[in-house]
mmCIF file of C-alpha atoms and ligand atoms in Angstrom:
data_model
loop_
_atom_site.group_PDB
_atom_site.id
_atom_site.type_symbol
_atom_site.label_atom_id
_atom_site.label_comp_id
_atom_site.label_asym_id
_atom_site.label_seq_id
_atom_site.Cartn_x
_atom_site.Cartn_y
_atom_site.Cartn_z
ATOM 1 C CA MET A 1 71.132 95.335 139.622
ATOM 2 C CA SER A 2 68.671 97.976 138.642
ATOM 3 C CA ASN A 3 67.186 99.287 141.963
ATOM 4 C CA ARG A 4 64.175 100.935 140.348
ATOM 5 C CA LYS A 5 60.951 101.648 142.235
ATOM 6 C CA ILE A 6 58.239 99.908 140.226
ATOM 7 C CA VAL A 7 54.498 99.871 140.685
ATOM 8 C CA VAL A 8 53.111 96.698 139.065
ATOM 9 C CA ALA A 9 49.362 96.427 138.466
ATOM 10 C CA LEU A 10 48.118 92.845 138.167
ATOM 11 C CA GLY A 11 45.295 92.210 135.714
ATOM 12 C CA GLY A 12 42.499 89.698 136.064
ATOM 13 C CA ASN A 13 44.251 86.688 134.552
ATOM 14 C CA ALA A 14 47.053 86.944 137.160
ATOM 15 C CA ILE A 15 44.467 85.909 139.767
ATOM 16 C CA LEU A 16 41.504 84.241 138.139
ATOM 17 C CA SER A 17 41.065 82.453 134.821
ATOM 18 C CA SER A 18 37.985 80.247 134.585
ATOM 19 C CA ASP A 19 37.793 78.702 138.060
ATOM 20 C CA PRO A 20 36.786 81.220 140.772
ATOM 21 C CA SER A 21 37.464 78.833 143.693
ATOM 22 C CA ALA A 22 39.878 80.003 146.395
ATOM 23 C CA GLY A 23 42.251 77.127 145.565
ATOM 24 C CA ALA A 24 42.437 77.999 141.851
ATOM 25 C CA GLN A 25 43.004 81.692 142.588
ATOM 26 C CA GLN A 26 45.772 80.828 145.066
ATOM 27 C CA LYS A 27 47.361 78.548 142.469
ATOM 28 C CA ALA A 28 47.214 81.310 139.828
ATOM 29 C CA LEU A 29 48.833 83.733 142.274
ATOM 30 C CA GLU A 30 51.622 81.225 143.009
ATOM 31 C CA ASP A 31 52.483 81.277 139.274
ATOM 32 C CA THR A 32 52.141 85.069 139.257
ATOM 33 C CA ALA A 33 54.517 85.380 142.218
ATOM 34 C CA ARG A 34 57.185 83.303 140.431
ATOM 35 C CA HIS A 35 57.016 85.741 137.510
ATOM 36 C CA LEU A 36 57.156 88.810 139.798
ATOM 37 C CA VAL A 37 60.230 87.459 141.601
ATOM 38 C CA LYS A 38 62.142 87.969 138.325
ATOM 39 C CA LEU A 39 61.845 91.721 138.924
ATOM 40 C CA VAL A 40 62.944 91.351 142.553
ATOM 41 C CA LYS A 41 65.980 89.294 141.416
ATOM 42 C CA ASN A 42 66.737 92.109 139.006
ATOM 43 C CA GLY A 43 67.111 94.411 142.054
ATOM 44 C CA ASP A 44 63.808 96.236 141.603
ATOM 45 C CA ASN A 45 61.681 97.506 144.476
ATOM 46 C CA LEU A 46 58.085 96.399 143.951
ATOM 47 C CA ILE A 47 54.782 97.870 144.996
ATOM 48 C CA ILE A 48 52.080 95.528 143.734
ATOM 49 C CA THR A 49 48.446 96.396 143.072
ATOM 50 C CA HIS A 50 45.706 94.091 141.847
ATOM 51 C CA GLY A 51 42.147 94.046 140.548
ATOM 52 C CA ASN A 52 39.077 92.607 142.291
ATOM 53 C CA GLY A 53 36.233 92.926 139.764
ATOM 54 C CA PRO A 54 35.259 89.231 139.630
ATOM 55 C CA GLN A 55 35.877 88.663 143.354
ATOM 56 C CA VAL A 56 33.986 91.674 144.721
ATOM 57 C CA GLY A 57 31.074 90.934 142.366
ATOM 58 C CA ASN A 58 30.927 87.358 143.650
ATOM 59 C CA LEU A 59 31.018 88.552 147.266
ATOM 60 C CA LEU A 60 28.155 90.905 146.473
ATOM 61 C CA LEU A 61 26.156 87.964 145.092
ATOM 62 C CA GLN A 62 26.899 86.028 148.276
ATOM 63 C CA GLN A 63 25.174 88.835 150.240
ATOM 64 C CA ILE A 64 21.861 87.575 148.834
ATOM 65 C CA ALA A 65 22.034 84.849 151.489
ATOM 66 C CA ALA A 66 22.016 87.543 154.209
ATOM 67 C CA ASP A 67 19.002 88.200 156.416
ATOM 68 C CA SER A 68 18.375 91.626 157.852
ATOM 69 C CA LYS A 69 18.624 90.711 161.565
ATOM 70 C CA LYS A 70 21.065 87.879 162.294
ATOM 71 C CA ASN A 71 23.307 88.030 159.263
ATOM 72 C CA PRO A 72 22.985 91.436 157.598
ATOM 73 C CA ALA A 73 24.351 92.117 154.123
ATOM 74 C CA LEU A 74 27.602 94.083 154.052
ATOM 75 C CA PRO A 75 28.035 97.278 152.002
ATOM 76 C CA LEU A 76 30.192 97.410 148.875
ATOM 77 C CA ASP A 77 33.053 99.421 150.450
ATOM 78 C CA THR A 78 33.398 96.692 153.097
ATOM 79 C CA LEU A 79 33.316 94.002 150.396
ATOM 80 C CA VAL A 80 36.178 95.806 148.612
ATOM 81 C CA ALA A 81 38.089 95.762 151.921
ATOM 82 C CA MET A 82 37.394 92.028 152.193
ATOM 83 C CA THR A 83 38.855 91.406 148.728
ATOM 84 C CA GLU A 84 41.936 93.477 149.665
ATOM 85 C CA GLY A 85 42.286 91.104 152.604
ATOM 86 C CA SER A 86 41.694 87.828 150.786
ATOM 87 C CA ILE A 87 43.682 88.569 147.621
ATOM 88 C CA GLY A 88 46.344 90.315 149.728
ATOM 89 C CA PHE A 89 46.669 87.174 151.856
ATOM 90 C CA TRP A 90 46.965 84.869 148.809
ATOM 91 C CA LEU A 91 49.463 87.114 147.053
ATOM 92 C CA GLN A 92 51.484 87.902 150.179
ATOM 93 C CA SER A 93 52.014 84.247 151.049
ATOM 94 C CA ALA A 94 52.658 83.339 147.372
ATOM 95 C CA MET A 95 55.343 86.063 147.178
ATOM 96 C CA GLN A 96 56.905 84.969 150.489
ATOM 97 C CA ASN A 97 57.134 81.355 149.257
ATOM 98 C CA ALA A 98 58.474 82.355 145.837
ATOM 99 C CA LEU A 99 61.156 84.557 147.450
ATOM 100 C CA ARG A 100 62.145 81.762 149.839
ATOM 101 C CA GLU A 101 62.431 79.333 146.891
ATOM 102 C CA LYS A 102 64.966 81.730 145.340
ATOM 103 C CA GLY A 103 66.773 82.448 148.627
ATOM 104 C CA ILE A 104 65.855 86.154 148.543
ATOM 105 C CA GLU A 105 65.441 87.869 151.922
ATOM 106 C CA LYS A 106 62.783 90.497 151.634
ATOM 107 C CA GLY A 107 59.579 91.195 153.545
ATOM 108 C CA VAL A 108 56.136 91.230 151.932
ATOM 109 C CA VAL A 109 53.227 93.102 153.449
ATOM 110 C CA SER A 110 49.664 93.971 152.364
ATOM 111 C CA VAL A 111 48.261 97.346 153.307
ATOM 112 C CA VAL A 112 44.514 97.829 153.712
ATOM 113 C CA THR A 113 44.362 100.947 151.556
ATOM 114 C CA GLN A 114 41.689 103.635 151.586
ATOM 115 C CA VAL A 115 41.488 105.709 148.432
ATOM 116 C CA ILE A 116 39.866 109.108 148.751
ATOM 117 C CA VAL A 117 37.358 110.020 146.059
ATOM 118 C CA ASP A 118 35.283 113.137 145.410
ATOM 119 C CA LYS A 119 31.748 112.783 146.819
ATOM 120 C CA ASP A 120 30.490 114.813 143.845
ATOM 121 C CA ASP A 121 32.221 112.629 141.236
ATOM 122 C CA PRO A 122 29.689 112.238 138.372
ATOM 123 C CA ALA A 123 30.581 108.503 138.327
ATOM 124 C CA PHE A 124 28.161 108.019 141.263
ATOM 125 C CA GLU A 125 25.315 108.807 138.835
ATOM 126 C CA ASN A 126 26.730 107.017 135.810
ATOM 127 C CA LEU A 127 27.453 103.390 136.753
ATOM 128 C CA SER A 128 30.286 102.021 134.624
ATOM 129 C CA LYS A 129 32.489 99.511 136.485
ATOM 130 C CA PRO A 130 31.750 95.868 135.561
ATOM 131 C CA ILE A 131 32.038 93.404 138.446
ATOM 132 C CA GLY A 132 31.215 89.760 139.074
ATOM 133 C CA PRO A 133 30.343 87.022 136.604
ATOM 134 C CA PHE A 134 29.360 87.393 132.948
ATOM 135 C CA TYR A 135 25.753 86.889 131.815
ATOM 136 C CA THR A 136 24.059 86.555 128.451
ATOM 137 C CA GLU A 137 21.940 89.561 127.487
ATOM 138 C CA GLU A 138 18.797 87.598 128.370
ATOM 139 C CA GLU A 139 20.119 86.557 131.790
ATOM 140 C CA ALA A 140 21.243 90.136 132.487
ATOM 141 C CA ARG A 141 17.779 91.470 131.643
ATOM 142 C CA ALA A 142 16.131 88.937 133.978
ATOM 143 C CA GLU A 143 18.599 89.733 136.801
ATOM 144 C CA SER A 144 18.046 93.446 136.333
ATOM 145 C CA GLU A 145 14.263 93.025 136.578
ATOM 146 C CA LYS A 146 14.659 90.935 139.726
ATOM 147 C CA THR A 147 17.268 93.008 141.575
ATOM 148 C CA HIS A 148 16.972 96.469 139.910
ATOM 149 C CA ALA A 149 20.755 96.390 139.416
ATOM 150 C CA THR A 150 22.248 97.891 136.249
ATOM 151 C CA PHE A 151 23.921 95.579 133.720
ATOM 152 C CA LYS A 152 26.061 96.600 130.758
ATOM 153 C CA GLU A 153 27.918 94.877 127.958
ATOM 154 C CA ASP A 154 31.617 94.498 128.936
ATOM 155 C CA ALA A 155 34.074 95.011 126.063
ATOM 156 C CA GLY A 156 32.487 92.352 123.815
ATOM 157 C CA ARG A 157 32.800 89.625 126.472
ATOM 158 C CA GLY A 158 29.228 89.433 127.803
ATOM 159 C CA TRP A 159 27.003 91.342 130.227
ATOM 160 C CA ARG A 160 27.984 92.238 133.798
ATOM 161 C CA LYS A 161 26.584 94.133 136.726
ATOM 162 C CA VAL A 162 27.972 97.671 136.846
ATOM 163 C CA VAL A 163 28.606 99.887 139.875
ATOM 164 C CA ALA A 164 29.894 103.422 140.447
ATOM 165 C CA SER A 165 33.606 103.917 139.813
ATOM 166 C CA PRO A 166 34.805 107.349 140.956
ATOM 167 C CA LYS A 167 38.320 108.541 140.115
ATOM 168 C CA PRO A 168 40.990 108.148 142.828
ATOM 169 C CA VAL A 169 42.032 111.507 144.265
ATOM 170 C CA ASP A 170 44.400 110.619 147.113
ATOM 171 C CA ILE A 171 45.637 107.615 149.076
ATOM 172 C CA GLN A 172 45.194 107.773 152.836
ATOM 173 C CA GLU A 173 47.987 105.307 153.704
ATOM 174 C CA ILE A 174 50.536 106.707 151.239
ATOM 175 C CA ASP A 175 53.172 107.585 153.895
ATOM 176 C CA ALA A 176 53.062 104.058 155.339
ATOM 177 C CA ILE A 177 53.326 102.538 151.840
ATOM 178 C CA ARG A 178 56.331 104.758 151.046
ATOM 179 C CA THR A 179 58.048 103.951 154.358
ATOM 180 C CA LEU A 180 57.562 100.197 153.944
ATOM 181 C CA SER A 181 58.815 100.312 150.362
ATOM 182 C CA ASP A 182 61.897 102.306 151.402
ATOM 183 C CA ASN A 183 62.636 99.671 154.079
ATOM 184 C CA ASN A 184 63.104 96.485 152.043
ATOM 185 C CA GLN A 185 59.409 95.496 151.975
ATOM 186 C CA ILE A 186 57.483 94.434 148.914
ATOM 187 C CA VAL A 187 54.196 96.239 149.426
ATOM 188 C CA ILE A 188 50.804 95.068 148.190
ATOM 189 C CA ALA A 189 48.568 98.156 148.198
ATOM 190 C CA ALA A 190 45.462 99.742 146.669
ATOM 191 C CA GLY A 191 44.091 96.260 145.939
ATOM 192 C CA GLY A 192 40.841 96.336 144.006
ATOM 193 C CA GLY A 193 41.485 100.028 143.336
ATOM 194 C CA GLY A 194 41.451 100.681 147.094
ATOM 195 C CA ILE A 195 38.500 101.077 149.450
ATOM 196 C CA PRO A 196 36.586 104.122 148.202
ATOM 197 C CA VAL A 197 36.200 106.718 150.959
ATOM 198 C CA VAL A 198 35.123 110.361 151.108
ATOM 199 C CA LYS A 199 36.374 112.992 153.537
ATOM 200 C CA ASP A 200 33.806 115.058 155.447
ATOM 201 C CA ASP A 201 34.242 118.719 156.498
ATOM 202 C CA GLN A 202 35.903 117.605 159.772
ATOM 203 C CA GLY A 203 38.408 115.460 157.861
ATOM 204 C CA ASN A 204 36.800 112.137 158.882
ATOM 205 C CA LEU A 205 36.724 109.336 156.325
ATOM 206 C CA HIS A 206 33.581 107.416 155.366
ATOM 207 C CA GLY A 207 33.333 104.418 153.024
ATOM 208 C CA VAL A 208 31.186 104.815 149.922
ATOM 209 C CA GLU A 209 29.610 102.099 147.774
ATOM 210 C CA ALA A 210 31.752 101.949 144.661
ATOM 211 C CA VAL A 211 34.653 100.069 143.046
ATOM 212 C CA ILE A 212 37.579 102.181 141.873
ATOM 213 C CA ASP A 213 39.311 101.157 138.643
ATOM 214 C CA LYS A 214 42.566 99.496 139.678
ATOM 215 C CA ASP A 215 44.495 100.898 136.697
ATOM 216 C CA PHE A 216 43.658 104.483 137.727
ATOM 217 C CA ALA A 217 44.328 103.794 141.432
ATOM 218 C CA SER A 218 47.644 102.130 140.526
ATOM 219 C CA GLN A 219 48.645 105.144 138.427
ATOM 220 C CA ARG A 220 47.826 107.525 141.306
ATOM 221 C CA LEU A 221 49.849 105.323 143.673
ATOM 222 C CA ALA A 222 52.782 105.203 141.226
ATOM 223 C CA GLU A 223 52.717 108.991 140.985
ATOM 224 C CA LEU A 224 52.508 109.499 144.773
ATOM 225 C CA VAL A 225 55.438 107.151 145.527
ATOM 226 C CA ASP A 226 57.540 108.724 142.727
ATOM 227 C CA ALA A 227 57.891 105.403 140.910
ATOM 228 C CA ASP A 228 60.482 105.119 138.151
ATOM 229 C CA LEU A 229 58.344 102.706 136.201
ATOM 230 C CA PHE A 230 54.656 101.768 136.070
ATOM 231 C CA ILE A 231 53.984 98.292 134.688
ATOM 232 C CA VAL A 232 50.461 97.206 133.818
ATOM 233 C CA LEU A 233 50.250 93.424 133.458
ATOM 234 C CA THR A 234 47.322 92.100 131.473
ATOM 235 C CA GLY A 235 46.300 89.330 129.070
ATOM 236 C CA VAL A 236 48.356 90.503 126.056
ATOM 237 C CA ASP A 237 52.119 90.990 125.472
ATOM 238 C CA TYR A 238 51.485 94.253 123.591
ATOM 239 C CA VAL A 239 48.875 96.913 123.016
ATOM 240 C CA TYR A 240 47.695 96.724 119.395
ATOM 241 C CA VAL A 241 46.115 99.025 116.887
ATOM 242 C CA ASN A 242 43.341 97.373 114.868
ATOM 243 C CA PHE A 243 43.210 94.784 117.647
ATOM 244 C CA ASN A 244 41.825 91.394 116.527
ATOM 245 C CA LYS A 245 41.583 92.521 112.901
ATOM 246 C CA PRO A 246 43.638 91.034 110.031
ATOM 247 C CA ASP A 247 45.792 94.196 109.929
ATOM 248 C CA GLN A 248 46.431 94.365 113.712
ATOM 249 C CA GLU A 249 49.788 95.916 114.554
ATOM 250 C CA LYS A 250 51.617 95.771 117.854
ATOM 251 C CA LEU A 251 52.807 98.955 119.523
ATOM 252 C CA ASP A 252 56.398 98.472 120.619
ATOM 253 C CA ARG A 253 57.526 101.943 121.712
ATOM 254 C CA VAL A 254 54.882 104.613 121.593
ATOM 255 C CA THR A 255 54.734 108.248 122.666
ATOM 256 C CA VAL A 256 51.909 109.976 124.536
ATOM 257 C CA PRO A 257 50.834 112.094 121.502
ATOM 258 C CA GLN A 258 50.722 108.954 119.320
ATOM 259 C CA LEU A 259 48.598 107.147 121.907
ATOM 260 C CA GLU A 260 46.266 110.126 122.181
ATOM 261 C CA GLU A 261 45.740 109.962 118.439
ATOM 262 C CA TYR A 262 44.908 106.239 118.686
ATOM 263 C CA ILE A 263 42.457 106.957 121.520
ATOM 264 C CA ALA A 264 40.734 109.504 119.253
ATOM 265 C CA GLN A 265 40.426 106.695 116.653
ATOM 266 C CA ASP A 266 38.720 104.431 119.291
ATOM 267 C CA GLN A 267 41.523 101.864 119.062
ATOM 268 C CA PHE A 268 41.194 100.760 122.698
ATOM 269 C CA ALA A 269 38.093 99.168 124.169
ATOM 270 C CA PRO A 270 36.532 101.164 127.041
ATOM 271 C CA GLY A 271 36.519 99.095 130.240
ATOM 272 C CA SER A 272 39.438 96.914 129.100
ATOM 273 C CA MET A 273 42.468 98.408 127.301
ATOM 274 C CA LEU A 274 41.402 102.077 127.367
ATOM 275 C CA PRO A 275 41.792 102.637 131.155
ATOM 276 C CA LYS A 276 45.249 101.012 131.038
ATOM 277 C CA VAL A 277 46.357 103.303 128.220
ATOM 278 C CA GLN A 278 44.859 106.351 129.974
ATOM 279 C CA ALA A 279 46.535 105.406 133.271
ATOM 280 C CA ALA A 280 49.885 104.915 131.500
ATOM 281 C CA ILE A 281 49.584 108.327 129.821
ATOM 282 C CA ALA A 282 48.687 110.031 133.140
ATOM 283 C CA PHE A 283 51.717 108.443 134.841
ATOM 284 C CA VAL A 284 54.156 109.385 132.067
ATOM 285 C CA ASN A 285 52.792 112.944 131.907
ATOM 286 C CA GLY A 286 53.086 113.367 135.690
ATOM 287 C CA ARG A 287 56.725 112.277 136.042
ATOM 288 C CA PRO A 288 59.764 114.008 134.538
ATOM 289 C CA GLU A 289 61.442 110.714 133.520
ATOM 290 C CA GLY A 290 58.465 108.389 133.924
ATOM 291 C CA LYS A 291 58.026 105.372 131.701
ATOM 292 C CA ALA A 292 55.089 102.969 131.606
ATOM 293 C CA VAL A 293 54.878 99.488 130.132
ATOM 294 C CA ILE A 294 51.803 97.453 129.249
ATOM 295 C CA THR A 295 52.515 93.756 128.763
ATOM 296 C CA SER A 296 51.671 90.278 130.048
ATOM 297 C CA LEU A 297 52.896 88.501 133.140
ATOM 298 C CA GLU A 298 54.480 85.819 130.937
ATOM 299 C CA ASN A 299 56.449 88.495 129.096
ATOM 300 C CA LEU A 300 58.099 89.927 132.251
ATOM 301 C CA GLY A 301 61.355 88.025 131.644
ATOM 302 C CA ALA A 302 61.570 89.426 128.104
ATOM 303 C CA LEU A 303 60.727 92.891 129.433
ATOM 304 C CA ILE A 304 63.700 92.714 131.823
ATOM 305 C CA GLU A 305 66.043 91.259 129.161
ATOM 306 C CA SER A 306 65.092 93.300 126.119
ATOM 307 C CA ASP A 307 62.419 95.933 126.907
ATOM 308 C CA SER A 308 59.759 93.720 125.281
ATOM 309 C CA GLY A 309 56.135 94.905 125.711
ATOM 310 C CA THR A 310 54.494 98.221 124.851
ATOM 311 C CA THR A 311 56.625 101.034 126.299
ATOM 312 C CA ILE A 312 54.994 104.427 126.682
ATOM 313 C CA GLU A 313 57.204 107.504 126.855
ATOM 314 C CA LYS A 314 56.602 111.255 126.739
ATOM 315 C CA GLY A 315 57.903 111.755 123.224
HETATM 316 N N1 ADP B 401 43.821 97.649 121.354
HETATM 317 C C1 ADP B 401 44.007 96.592 122.156
HETATM 318 N N2 ADP B 401 45.237 96.025 122.253
HETATM 319 C C2 ADP B 401 45.429 94.955 123.051
HETATM 320 N N3 ADP B 401 44.455 94.377 123.802
HETATM 321 C C3 ADP B 401 43.218 94.906 123.744
HETATM 322 C C4 ADP B 401 42.943 96.045 122.925
HETATM 323 N N4 ADP B 401 41.621 96.354 123.077
HETATM 324 C C5 ADP B 401 41.107 95.461 123.935
HETATM 325 N N5 ADP B 401 42.058 94.594 124.338
HETATM 326 C C6 ADP B 401 41.781 93.501 125.293
HETATM 327 O O1 ADP B 401 41.837 94.080 126.596
HETATM 328 C C7 ADP B 401 42.315 93.079 127.504
HETATM 329 C C8 ADP B 401 42.763 93.761 128.791
HETATM 330 O O2 ADP B 401 41.626 94.192 129.513
HETATM 331 P P1 ADP B 401 41.065 93.379 130.752
HETATM 332 O O3 ADP B 401 41.118 91.915 130.475
HETATM 333 O O4 ADP B 401 39.756 93.993 131.093
HETATM 334 O O5 ADP B 401 42.108 93.815 131.832
HETATM 335 P P2 ADP B 401 42.743 93.118 133.129
HETATM 336 O O6 ADP B 401 43.960 92.379 132.636
HETATM 337 O O7 ADP B 401 43.092 94.279 134.004
HETATM 338 O O8 ADP B 401 41.700 92.216 133.734
HETATM 339 C C9 ADP B 401 43.403 92.394 126.728
HETATM 340 O O9 ADP B 401 43.708 91.119 127.248
HETATM 341 C C10 ADP B 401 42.769 92.319 125.323
HETATM 342 O O10 ADP B 401 42.016 91.129 125.189
HETATM 343 N N1 CP B 402 38.925 97.230 140.749
HETATM 344 C C1 CP B 402 39.229 96.803 139.496
HETATM 345 O O1 CP B 402 39.476 97.590 138.574
HETATM 346 O O2 CP B 402 39.233 95.420 139.321
HETATM 347 P P1 CP B 402 39.404 94.635 137.937
HETATM 348 O O3 CP B 402 40.689 95.108 137.323
HETATM 349 O O4 CP B 402 39.459 93.173 138.329
HETATM 350 O O5 CP B 402 38.215 94.962 137.095
#
């Protein structure tokens, strides 16, 4: 039994593939939970984070049906909180069922997590976080004219609405997360990157309209709970250089200086693999013995058995 403290960040495909219905997302999370239970069986202590880009973007679209008096539209920080609640509920119950199936006694709890950001973060002026559905360039242009929202191309996959994405500075509920994790609870926290909040001069918190990148929030959480390992689960078993080219090469074990060199060569797409690599580097640099792994959910068994996946170490 390994007894490590692991922060696991769940990528988009762990929750939503092509069907955005609640039923399909719950089904995907049931499969995800069965994979995650392999780590619990291995004796590891899990703190799970997840994305919310597609879900919070869809909720934002649903606000169009609002009317200003009887059914007012809700602000983006509240929509992020709603996705923490809905995805937290699906994942929490999926984990509880998967643990029961395996006869493992362990609690699972979701924490509505506020993540403090800097009110002067330049990201409020430079919208970069893609959310919601994909559009063609033509559709995006028409939407932008109609709604005055900003749309950008998302890592070669189509056009999406973009919103502000400030960097996470601190996590308001960190003591509660730590206490729960130290007391036999699997904790789901900082979902959707956490609810972005700013602190005023009196120390009061106020929500701000933004969506924090879940890879960066997960890294900050992993650092604050002194995790032994930070695992980023995404759609590929390995990080590659020359990704999708005939000479693509998987990165098995890689050091921070090597990764920095690859970043300088633009090997990782901004908005998809780049934030994961940057978050992994930040975690490894911030911990004396820290190790990060980027791999797929399906590869978790092989990661436990034989360290499969891209492992990032200080070097
Ligand atoms: N150099 C690279 N190596 C591996 N995958 C890459 C690389 N560059 C871009 N990708 C793509 O980035 C994807 C991960 O980003 P994304 O799907 O946005 O993340 P998430 O899993 O958090 O939703 C991978 O599934 C892969 O298709
Ligand atoms: N908040 C966030 O980064 O979500 P995605 O990973 O789904 O884009």
